[in-house]
Amino acid sequence: MSASAGTQAGRPGAALLIGALGVVYGDIGTSPLYTIRAALSGLPAARHEHILGVLSLLFWMLMFVVSLKYVTMILRADNRGEGGTLALMELAVRGLEGRRRWTMVVLGLIGACLFYGDSIITPAISVISAVEGIGVVSHTLDDWVVPVAMALIVGLFAIQSHGTGAMGKLFGPIMLLWFLVLGVLGGWRIVQTPQILHALNPWWAVSFVADAPWTTFILLGALVLALTGAETLYADMGHFGRSAIRRAWFGMVLPSLVLCYFGQGALLLADPAAIKNPFFLLAPEWALWPLVLLATAATVIASQAVISGSFSVTRQAIQLGFWPRMNIMHTSAREEGQIYLPRVNIAMCLAVLALIAVAGSSQALAGAYGFAVTGTMLMTSLLAFRVLPGRSRGMRRTLWLVLLVLFLAFDVLLFTSNTLKIGDGGWVPLVVATCLFTLMVTWKQGRQRIHDTLAGDQPPLREFMQGIEQYPPTRVAGTAVFMSMIVDTVPPALLHNLKHNKVLHEQVVFLTVHSAGVPYVSFSERYRLERLSRSSWQVVARWGFKQEPNVPQLLEQIAHENPELDLEPMQTSYYLSRQTIIVVRKLPLHLRWRRSLFAFMARNASRSTRFFKIPPNRVVEMGMQMEL
């Protein structure tokens, strides 16, 4: 569990609740900007019973999917306090081997890759839908919507390198004001047309489905926009804790959203022409400009949340071995979770700008949005099948299974409804997810192939080092730390050093770094030390998938706890193997292209010295070529 989450004993304080509003609920909190318009614009005529039926469907989807599935149930599937698709995947694969384990891994990777698609579409649709409010103020400003939205996106991504600490202090209060405004505007319209409250009766939803089942099936692809951001509740559990997320949802977010959605329905009952932009037309004319500015601020906050989330997911993928090492910059000296990945930031910025330029409106992006969201929800339900029932017995286990079957059935319904929109923009997150999934699997399998090759070629480490003690080469002062991919085998760097330099340090440490299947590993569990011979030791270190390895810090801890080891920094040298991948040209094309892709990813990975925080002036790299 993260430090912030770990301090949350008992009832969460007001500051924590407001912080959850700013980070967790930005995405789902800006859904009223476009959901009702996207849903009702697809109907041939938004009659009285249609509006009530759609509102009833939307309300009970919020209650079933968000309130029951995510806030009540899925938040229980925590990995030492952490949530998210990859954390759930690590829980699901425990105790599994072979094909069953790989199936769970594939489901987790698909969910993570679809999250990236969501992270690209959310800033685009959120910001452009807010800026479209200037067209409600005056149609002469319509041509400025796309340029202003693109300028805001450029500015948003440009400030990422400075961190979100200062902005984060403003996020909570702004989102608190946003939800209050949603509730007040919606309540004001409901008072004027109170018959909209009939939609709380689920009979209107049942009647709508019975009268037009195919229309309802298609309509689900638009109504799912009200659920966007549900995955964020789970992903951010480690930052704010289960209690704060639940209390913020039921105490503020859910009532405000329901009032706003029903207020838009009330407005449409009174004035069907308001379908052109029912959200901004909720407000009186004098409040339009303040509402546009507030909506723009809220959408920037929603975009910031998914951008930061993409940085966090990328770091987890690196630690779990599904992505090459990348340059990770910390933007806060106190908060470990505030990180910045330059390459990810640039790639996302270009993708979001391209989406806005091509689509031109939030309406055109609505089709692309639902596919990524429902796909991630479906993967979460499938992984939860493996995790949640195993934590209970008897009738409680049966209840879990029944509820999960219902959730899975509804997720399949939502996902298949959104597959109809692949041609209308749903192909965007599909292409993004497919490309990223291919890259992740290629990297994982390529690293495993190198691991197997090295493990098969190298002699056992203990026997080798005990043999050296009997027939020692020339020994030099100091300590040599050999970074090794594989435990209990001789690293290639040692063999190359003995072959070419014919010397060995007085003390030798073999260090292997593993990623644990938990988000955080405490200092007391950080390493395992084993003495191999008179002058050599083996260290197996573990970091959580939300932590970054720091080898000098680890050696300082080992030296403090094991005085017989001399690890004085200026007397310690690091030896690393750097593999150059050579792709065999005689291979068939279907094998060669993936190996060429892996070689390209390996060449562009961040250097080990930077990733492990090793001082560059203390490193000796031994190059070697490997054929794939």
XYZ file of C-alpha atoms in Angstrom:
628
model
C 0.000 0.000 0.000
C 1.223 3.485 -0.781
C 2.225 5.799 1.999
C -0.732 8.050 1.402
C -3.190 5.208 1.509
C -1.482 3.638 4.446
C -2.206 6.607 6.694
C -5.917 6.398 6.132
C -7.064 4.761 9.304
C -10.737 5.028 10.092
C -12.955 7.631 8.488
C -11.292 9.708 5.755
C -10.895 13.420 6.411
C -12.370 16.253 4.378
C -9.058 16.958 2.615
C -8.847 13.350 1.450
C -12.445 13.402 0.176
C -11.865 16.634 -1.740
C -8.628 15.195 -3.149
C -10.555 12.148 -4.371
C -13.028 14.464 -6.114
C -10.167 16.145 -7.955
C -8.301 13.065 -9.125
C -10.652 10.082 -9.120
C -13.885 11.601 -10.406
C -12.699 14.021 -13.067
C -13.491 11.659 -15.955
C -16.924 10.423 -14.899
C -17.721 13.893 -13.548
C -17.454 15.504 -17.001
C -19.594 12.863 -18.751
C -22.773 15.024 -18.497
C -21.191 17.342 -21.071
C -21.904 14.919 -23.903
C -23.787 11.778 -22.758
C -27.435 12.896 -23.023
C -26.855 14.593 -26.378
C -25.058 11.540 -27.784
C -27.826 9.197 -26.574
C -30.936 11.126 -27.587
C -29.517 12.477 -30.847
C -29.490 8.901 -32.134
C -33.271 8.526 -31.713
C -35.526 9.500 -34.613
C -37.717 11.587 -32.306
C -37.093 12.263 -28.636
C -40.666 11.836 -27.387
C -41.771 12.017 -23.754
C -41.583 8.245 -23.188
C -38.200 8.090 -24.950
C -36.679 10.679 -22.640
C -38.036 8.952 -19.532
C -36.896 5.548 -20.794
C -33.371 6.728 -21.597
C -33.029 8.543 -18.241
C -34.264 5.470 -16.394
C -31.767 3.260 -18.240
C -28.944 5.694 -17.492
C -29.801 5.930 -13.802
C -29.954 2.183 -13.249
C -26.738 1.662 -15.243
C -25.000 4.068 -12.871
C -26.392 2.194 -9.889
C -25.612 -1.289 -11.227
C -22.219 -0.752 -12.861
C -20.613 2.026 -10.835
C -22.306 1.869 -7.414
C -22.676 -1.915 -7.102
C -19.956 -3.362 -9.327
C -17.059 -0.957 -8.847
C -17.650 1.034 -5.662
C -19.125 -1.841 -3.642
C -17.467 -4.965 -5.072
C -14.417 -4.454 -7.291
C -12.764 -2.162 -4.749
C -12.504 -5.242 -2.535
C -10.049 -6.825 -5.020
C -7.049 -4.850 -3.817
C -3.423 -5.897 -4.209
C -2.053 -4.707 -0.851
C -4.193 -1.603 -1.119
C -3.514 -0.982 -4.821
C -6.001 -1.334 -7.665
C -6.034 -1.204 -11.456
C -5.949 -3.750 -14.270
C -2.315 -4.782 -13.872
C -2.613 -5.038 -10.077
C -5.695 -7.242 -10.529
C -3.822 -9.318 -13.116
C -1.025 -9.980 -10.622
C -3.618 -11.223 -8.120
C -5.257 -13.419 -10.752
C -2.048 -15.215 -11.838
C -0.967 -16.235 -8.330
C -0.769 -19.999 -8.091
C -1.341 -20.498 -11.816
C 1.055 -22.059 -14.301
C 1.162 -22.719 -18.014
C -1.766 -21.845 -20.260
C -4.103 -20.720 -17.455
C -1.518 -18.228 -16.220
C -0.887 -16.901 -19.730
C -4.650 -16.488 -20.266
C -4.902 -14.238 -17.197
C -1.841 -12.275 -18.370
C -3.403 -11.728 -21.805
C -6.656 -10.464 -20.248
C -4.739 -8.040 -18.046
C -2.646 -6.759 -20.937
C -5.724 -6.233 -23.121
C -7.335 -4.191 -20.341
C -4.169 -2.121 -19.862
C -3.794 -1.508 -23.607
C -7.427 -0.422 -23.928
C -6.781 1.977 -21.039
C -4.219 3.736 -23.236
C -6.887 4.127 -25.911
C -9.165 5.631 -23.277
C -6.327 7.923 -22.132
C -5.992 9.326 -25.643
C -9.717 9.837 -26.260
C -10.611 11.318 -22.841
C -8.618 14.570 -23.225
C -9.864 14.974 -26.787
C -13.596 14.493 -26.149
C -13.623 16.207 -22.741
C -11.804 19.386 -23.749
C -13.540 19.803 -27.099
C -16.998 19.230 -25.527
C -16.287 21.972 -22.979
C -14.999 24.411 -25.580
C -18.106 23.758 -27.713
C -19.920 25.805 -25.123
C -18.625 28.966 -26.799
C -20.779 28.001 -29.781
C -23.828 28.146 -27.504
C -22.832 31.652 -26.433
C -22.479 32.740 -30.068
C -22.436 30.703 -33.285
C -19.886 33.145 -34.703
C -17.352 31.431 -32.403
C -17.952 27.909 -33.796
C -14.839 28.052 -35.979
C -12.706 28.665 -32.902
C -13.695 25.434 -31.123
C -11.004 23.187 -32.633
C -8.107 25.724 -32.450
C -8.881 26.604 -28.829
C -9.212 22.922 -27.859
C -5.876 22.104 -29.533
C -4.180 25.035 -27.794
C -5.467 23.833 -24.410
C -4.206 20.309 -25.127
C -0.750 21.570 -26.095
C -0.593 23.625 -22.916
C -1.762 20.697 -20.791
C 0.899 18.327 -22.100
C 3.583 21.034 -22.017
C 3.286 21.479 -18.244
C 3.518 17.754 -17.448
C 7.284 17.934 -16.927
C 6.751 20.427 -14.080
C 4.580 17.970 -12.160
C 1.031 18.224 -10.891
C 1.753 19.052 -7.255
C 0.830 22.734 -7.429
C -2.125 22.147 -9.770
C -3.267 19.213 -7.671
C -4.004 21.521 -4.750
C -6.550 23.299 -6.946
C -8.103 20.180 -8.492
C -10.211 19.177 -5.492
C -11.843 22.563 -4.787
C -12.540 23.147 -8.496
C -14.174 19.733 -8.865
C -16.139 20.320 -5.654
C -17.471 23.540 -7.205
C -18.133 21.666 -10.472
C -20.271 18.991 -8.786
C -22.149 21.612 -6.783
C -22.924 23.507 -10.004
C -24.063 20.280 -11.698
C -26.440 19.581 -8.834
C -27.798 23.142 -8.643
C -28.398 23.482 -12.414
C -30.003 20.054 -12.618
C -32.146 20.617 -9.537
C -33.323 23.986 -10.865
C -34.611 22.368 -14.072
C -36.163 19.436 -12.201
C -38.179 21.851 -10.039
C -39.557 23.405 -13.242
C -40.464 20.000 -14.769
C -40.786 17.538 -11.849
C -42.417 14.763 -13.935
C -38.900 13.787 -15.071
C -38.527 12.104 -11.664
C -40.814 9.334 -12.918
C -37.680 7.985 -14.631
C -36.449 6.780 -11.239
C -38.998 3.991 -11.645
C -37.194 1.086 -13.383
C -40.436 0.263 -15.186
C -39.696 3.028 -17.673
C -36.400 1.357 -18.547
C -38.043 -2.065 -18.831
C -40.819 -0.652 -21.008
C -38.333 1.125 -23.277
C -36.325 -2.080 -23.733
C -39.464 -4.150 -24.402
C -40.816 -1.684 -26.983
C -37.543 -1.281 -28.936
C -34.943 -3.935 -27.999
C -32.710 -3.330 -31.029
C -32.823 0.445 -30.572
C -31.945 -0.042 -26.913
C -29.025 -2.288 -27.833
C -27.641 0.398 -30.139
C -28.396 3.112 -27.566
C -26.230 1.351 -24.966
C -23.216 2.377 -27.037
C -24.015 6.009 -26.200
C -25.272 5.555 -22.637
C -21.994 3.874 -21.685
C -20.414 7.332 -21.918
C -21.985 7.987 -18.498
C -19.809 5.181 -17.088
C -16.473 6.439 -18.379
C -14.094 6.844 -15.509
C -15.455 3.895 -13.515
C -12.103 2.119 -13.970
C -10.371 5.161 -12.478
C -12.145 4.525 -9.169
C -10.365 1.186 -8.965
C -7.021 2.345 -10.358
C -6.705 5.202 -7.830
C -7.616 3.135 -4.772
C -3.986 3.096 -3.620
C -3.809 6.890 -3.523
C -6.980 7.620 -1.571
C -8.194 4.356 -0.065
C -11.442 2.462 -0.446
C -13.349 4.460 2.175
C -12.643 7.921 0.712
C -13.597 6.814 -2.804
C -16.879 5.306 -1.603
C -17.847 8.250 0.577
C -17.077 10.769 -2.173
C -19.170 8.781 -4.663
C -22.281 8.320 -2.555
C -22.009 11.642 -0.723
C -21.303 14.031 -3.612
C -20.623 12.604 -7.070
C -23.613 10.303 -7.579
C -26.258 12.808 -6.350
C -24.744 15.592 -8.486
C -24.591 13.455 -11.617
C -28.151 12.171 -11.196
C -29.474 15.712 -10.667
C -27.606 16.942 -13.744
C -28.746 14.102 -16.002
C -32.341 14.398 -14.841
C -32.143 18.179 -15.187
C -31.138 17.771 -18.835
C -34.064 15.361 -19.280
C -36.419 17.906 -17.694
C -35.111 20.589 -20.044
C -35.748 18.356 -23.065
C -39.284 17.572 -21.885
C -39.991 21.308 -21.799
C -37.977 22.223 -24.924
C -37.011 19.370 -27.326
C -34.959 21.833 -29.412
C -32.434 22.001 -26.555
C -31.025 18.677 -27.816
C -28.366 20.689 -29.716
C -26.516 21.091 -26.383
C -28.665 20.175 -23.375
C -25.850 20.617 -20.860
C -24.960 24.248 -21.510
C -28.609 25.162 -22.097
C -29.313 24.107 -18.497
C -27.823 27.421 -17.402
C -29.503 30.824 -17.735
C -28.002 33.025 -20.435
C -26.025 35.197 -17.979
C -24.242 32.116 -16.580
C -23.087 30.650 -19.921
C -19.599 32.163 -19.977
C -18.786 31.219 -16.345
C -20.102 27.704 -17.039
C -17.928 27.374 -20.159
C -14.858 28.415 -18.166
C -15.700 26.060 -15.288
C -16.380 23.175 -17.704
C -13.062 23.797 -19.431
C -11.226 23.682 -16.098
C -13.061 20.470 -15.145
C -12.176 18.777 -18.441
C -8.520 19.752 -18.085
C -8.570 18.115 -14.646
C -10.237 15.005 -16.095
C -7.578 14.894 -18.806
C -4.789 15.315 -16.269
C -6.042 12.312 -14.331
C -5.841 9.929 -17.309
C -2.479 11.332 -18.449
C -1.001 10.698 -15.006
C -2.661 7.287 -15.072
C -0.948 6.405 -18.352
C 2.427 7.298 -16.802
C 1.669 5.037 -13.839
C 0.508 2.098 -16.007
C 3.640 2.413 -18.166
C 5.868 2.257 -15.095
C 4.007 -0.823 -13.871
C 4.419 -2.466 -17.293
C 8.176 -1.743 -17.205
C 8.540 -3.214 -13.734
C 6.544 -6.313 -14.677
C 8.717 -6.891 -17.753
C 6.169 -6.015 -20.440
C 7.819 -2.822 -21.673
C 11.405 -1.671 -22.297
C 13.110 0.516 -19.718
C 12.222 4.194 -20.165
C 13.413 7.456 -18.678
C 11.216 8.100 -15.619
C 11.438 11.521 -14.009
C 10.104 12.296 -10.538
C 8.331 15.645 -10.309
C 7.972 15.644 -6.526
C 10.517 15.044 -3.786
C 7.805 13.760 -1.424
C 5.222 11.906 -3.538
C 6.523 8.745 -5.230
C 3.511 8.512 -7.552
C 4.137 11.874 -9.257
C 6.207 10.856 -12.273
C 6.760 12.064 -15.817
C 7.688 9.954 -18.860
C 8.808 12.236 -21.721
C 8.316 9.712 -24.540
C 4.836 8.729 -23.380
C 3.890 12.399 -22.982
C 4.953 13.330 -26.523
C 3.251 10.305 -28.086
C -0.033 10.988 -26.259
C 0.017 14.694 -27.126
C 0.435 14.000 -30.838
C -2.287 11.340 -30.764
C -4.788 13.630 -28.983
C -4.095 16.531 -31.370
C -4.579 14.228 -34.353
C -7.909 13.008 -32.955
C -9.214 16.536 -32.423
C -8.072 17.674 -35.862
C -9.691 14.706 -37.642
C -12.907 14.468 -35.590
C -13.629 18.182 -35.167
C -16.417 17.679 -32.597
C -17.263 15.722 -29.463
C -20.156 14.081 -31.310
C -17.733 12.530 -33.787
C -15.554 11.199 -30.947
C -18.414 9.583 -29.013
C -18.215 6.405 -31.091
C -14.532 5.968 -30.340
C -14.935 6.416 -26.599
C -17.243 3.604 -25.583
C -15.245 0.779 -27.159
C -12.174 1.341 -24.972
C -14.209 1.787 -21.791
C -16.387 -1.310 -22.222
C -13.411 -3.435 -23.271
C -11.532 -2.524 -20.079
C -14.653 -3.203 -17.989
C -15.020 -6.636 -19.584
C -11.403 -7.554 -18.824
C -11.845 -6.422 -15.203
C -14.907 -8.660 -14.784
C -13.099 -11.680 -16.246
C -10.099 -11.179 -13.949
C -12.387 -10.607 -10.961
C -13.854 -14.080 -11.547
C -10.466 -15.513 -10.641
C -9.883 -13.246 -7.605
C -13.057 -12.372 -5.690
C -14.808 -15.765 -5.231
C -11.587 -17.276 -3.895
C -11.724 -14.917 -0.903
C -15.028 -16.357 0.370
C -16.654 -19.705 1.179
C -20.140 -21.202 1.183
C -23.135 -19.003 0.390
C -20.985 -15.884 0.246
C -18.912 -17.441 -2.538
C -22.099 -18.393 -4.398
C -23.369 -14.818 -4.102
C -20.073 -13.502 -5.513
C -20.351 -15.851 -8.492
C -23.976 -14.895 -9.208
C -23.187 -11.171 -9.115
C -20.064 -11.594 -11.249
C -22.062 -13.543 -13.839
C -24.569 -10.669 -13.986
C -21.797 -8.086 -14.290
C -20.061 -10.124 -16.984
C -23.299 -10.567 -18.956
C -23.961 -6.821 -18.862
C -20.355 -6.013 -19.787
C -20.617 -8.337 -22.800
C -23.846 -6.566 -23.784
C -22.197 -3.137 -23.532
C -19.082 -4.281 -25.379
C -20.969 -5.885 -28.258
C -23.133 -2.773 -28.559
C -19.996 -0.682 -28.944
C -18.508 -3.020 -31.549
C -21.207 -1.646 -33.892
C -19.386 1.700 -33.683
C -15.989 0.410 -34.789
C -16.497 1.988 -38.209
C -17.571 5.300 -36.601
C -14.399 5.762 -34.567
C -14.239 2.660 -32.397
C -11.343 1.502 -34.562
C -9.114 4.156 -32.946
C -8.768 2.543 -29.480
C -8.834 -0.893 -31.149
C -5.800 -0.038 -33.294
C -3.999 1.599 -30.347
C -4.646 -1.418 -28.099
C -3.650 -3.933 -30.796
C -0.349 -2.170 -31.487
C 0.512 -1.836 -27.789
C -0.482 -5.440 -27.061
C 1.800 -6.640 -29.874
C 4.681 -4.562 -28.496
C 4.173 -5.768 -24.915
C 3.947 -9.454 -25.822
C 6.909 -9.144 -28.190
C 9.043 -7.583 -25.469
C 8.029 -10.127 -22.818
C 8.643 -13.131 -25.082
C 11.888 -11.685 -26.429
C 13.280 -11.139 -22.935
C 12.210 -14.641 -21.969
C 14.050 -16.055 -24.993
C 17.238 -14.211 -23.982
C 16.775 -15.436 -20.420
C 16.441 -19.058 -21.570
C 19.465 -18.761 -23.861
C 21.693 -17.337 -21.129
C 20.461 -19.832 -18.548
C 21.286 -22.738 -20.833
C 24.772 -21.546 -21.751
C 26.185 -20.496 -18.364
C 27.728 -22.764 -15.652
C 26.314 -22.888 -12.083
C 27.434 -19.837 -10.128
C 28.359 -21.403 -6.761
C 30.573 -24.125 -8.270
C 32.250 -21.607 -10.567
C 33.119 -19.180 -7.752
C 34.347 -21.941 -5.416
C 36.600 -23.131 -8.243
C 38.022 -19.629 -8.641
C 38.897 -19.580 -4.931
C 41.095 -22.652 -5.515
C 42.778 -21.269 -8.642
C 42.425 -17.510 -8.186
C 43.250 -14.968 -10.893
C 44.999 -11.719 -9.988
C 42.906 -9.952 -7.331
C 42.565 -6.182 -7.156
C 41.290 -3.991 -4.350
C 37.634 -3.048 -4.087
C 34.264 -4.659 -4.747
C 32.770 -5.684 -8.091
C 28.984 -5.815 -8.465
C 27.904 -7.939 -11.416
C 24.330 -7.311 -12.518
C 22.793 -10.615 -13.573
C 19.451 -11.445 -15.215
C 19.426 -14.999 -13.847
C 19.953 -16.294 -10.334
C 22.573 -19.037 -9.766
C 24.239 -18.696 -13.169
C 27.499 -16.970 -14.107
C 26.772 -13.600 -15.744
C 28.413 -13.077 -19.166
C 30.075 -9.881 -17.877
C 32.153 -11.921 -15.404
C 33.305 -14.362 -18.074
C 34.259 -11.516 -20.418
C 36.103 -9.725 -17.621
C 38.148 -12.813 -16.745
C 38.822 -13.555 -20.398
C 40.010 -10.082 -21.402
C 41.227 -8.422 -18.167
C 42.297 -11.585 -16.284
C 41.628 -9.950 -12.898
C 38.978 -10.122 -10.204
C 38.134 -7.805 -7.321
C 38.737 -8.823 -3.720
C 34.997 -8.973 -3.146
C 32.393 -9.965 -5.732
C 28.629 -9.418 -5.455
C 26.160 -10.879 -7.958
C 22.962 -8.847 -8.008
C 19.698 -9.940 -9.612
C 16.704 -7.573 -9.564
C 13.201 -9.029 -9.628
C 9.817 -7.338 -9.776
C 7.437 -8.567 -7.097
C 3.788 -9.278 -7.791
C 2.793 -6.606 -5.270
C 2.836 -2.804 -5.613
C 5.269 -2.100 -2.784
C 8.020 -4.103 -1.053
C 9.220 -2.876 2.340
C 12.894 -2.386 3.189
C 12.800 -5.394 5.505
C 11.795 -7.623 2.568
C 13.946 -5.901 -0.043
C 16.697 -8.487 -0.550
C 18.005 -11.991 0.121
C 21.766 -12.386 0.683
C 23.626 -15.673 0.245
C 27.350 -16.317 0.590
C 28.740 -18.345 -2.331
C 32.424 -18.577 -1.402
C 35.026 -16.887 0.756
C 34.917 -13.657 -1.261
C 31.634 -13.750 -3.207
C 27.957 -13.192 -2.380
C 24.693 -13.405 -4.279
C 21.923 -10.855 -3.751
C 18.374 -11.242 -5.035
C 16.542 -7.918 -4.704
C 12.804 -7.274 -5.060
C 10.930 -4.072 -5.790
C 7.175 -3.653 -6.175
C 5.687 -2.849 -9.560
C 4.937 0.709 -8.403
C 8.476 1.292 -7.152
C 11.692 2.095 -8.986
C 14.881 0.087 -8.360
C 17.689 2.020 -6.702
C 20.798 -0.158 -6.581
C 23.152 2.227 -4.665
C 20.499 2.662 -1.992
C 20.137 -1.121 -1.776
C 23.900 -1.619 -1.397
C 23.974 0.989 1.357
C 21.274 -0.973 3.207
C 23.158 -4.278 2.703
C 26.433 -2.778 3.960
C 24.709 -1.398 7.056
C 23.102 -4.771 7.877
C 26.103 -6.939 6.872
C 29.381 -5.331 8.129
C 31.533 -8.117 6.602
C 30.730 -6.724 3.171
C 32.746 -3.655 2.109
C 30.482 -1.679 -0.210
C 32.064 1.760 0.115
C 30.701 3.637 -2.931
C 34.065 4.906 -4.249
C 35.555 1.402 -4.030
C 32.659 -0.324 -5.800
C 32.531 -0.951 -9.554
C 29.504 -2.172 -11.485
C 29.765 -4.644 -14.361
C 26.881 -4.935 -16.792
C 26.316 -6.995 -19.932
C 24.910 -5.108 -22.896
C 23.384 -7.410 -25.491
C 23.218 -6.419 -29.140
C 20.434 -8.364 -30.829
C 21.218 -9.790 -34.267
C 18.212 -11.083 -36.204
C 18.919 -14.156 -38.331
C 18.084 -13.200 -41.919
C 17.299 -16.741 -43.039
C 14.206 -16.928 -40.835
C 10.736 -16.860 -42.451
C 9.098 -13.423 -42.582
C 6.409 -14.258 -39.984
C 9.176 -14.973 -37.458
C 11.657 -12.324 -38.541
C 9.402 -9.259 -38.224
C 8.701 -9.796 -34.520
C 12.356 -10.443 -33.747
C 13.279 -7.307 -35.686
C 10.675 -5.420 -33.662
C 12.175 -6.734 -30.419
C 15.668 -5.745 -31.555
C 14.399 -2.225 -32.320
C 12.773 -1.952 -28.873
C 15.972 -3.202 -27.210
C 18.106 -0.611 -29.016
C 15.824 2.201 -27.868
C 15.414 1.080 -24.256
C 16.800 3.342 -21.553
C 20.261 2.364 -20.350
C 20.504 0.127 -17.300
C 22.626 2.669 -15.433
C 19.876 5.273 -15.505
C 17.094 2.782 -14.739
C 18.881 1.297 -11.706
C 20.224 4.705 -10.528
C 23.827 3.490 -10.869
C 26.546 6.208 -11.044
C 27.729 6.198 -14.697
C 31.358 6.823 -13.699
C 31.424 3.542 -11.718
C 30.143 1.307 -14.544
C 31.957 -1.087 -16.876
C 29.800 -2.417 -19.718
C 30.761 -5.652 -21.445
C 29.220 -5.894 -24.901
C 28.010 -9.133 -26.446
C 26.023 -10.133 -29.511
C 23.080 -12.513 -29.449
C 21.379 -14.058 -32.446
C 17.610 -14.418 -32.459
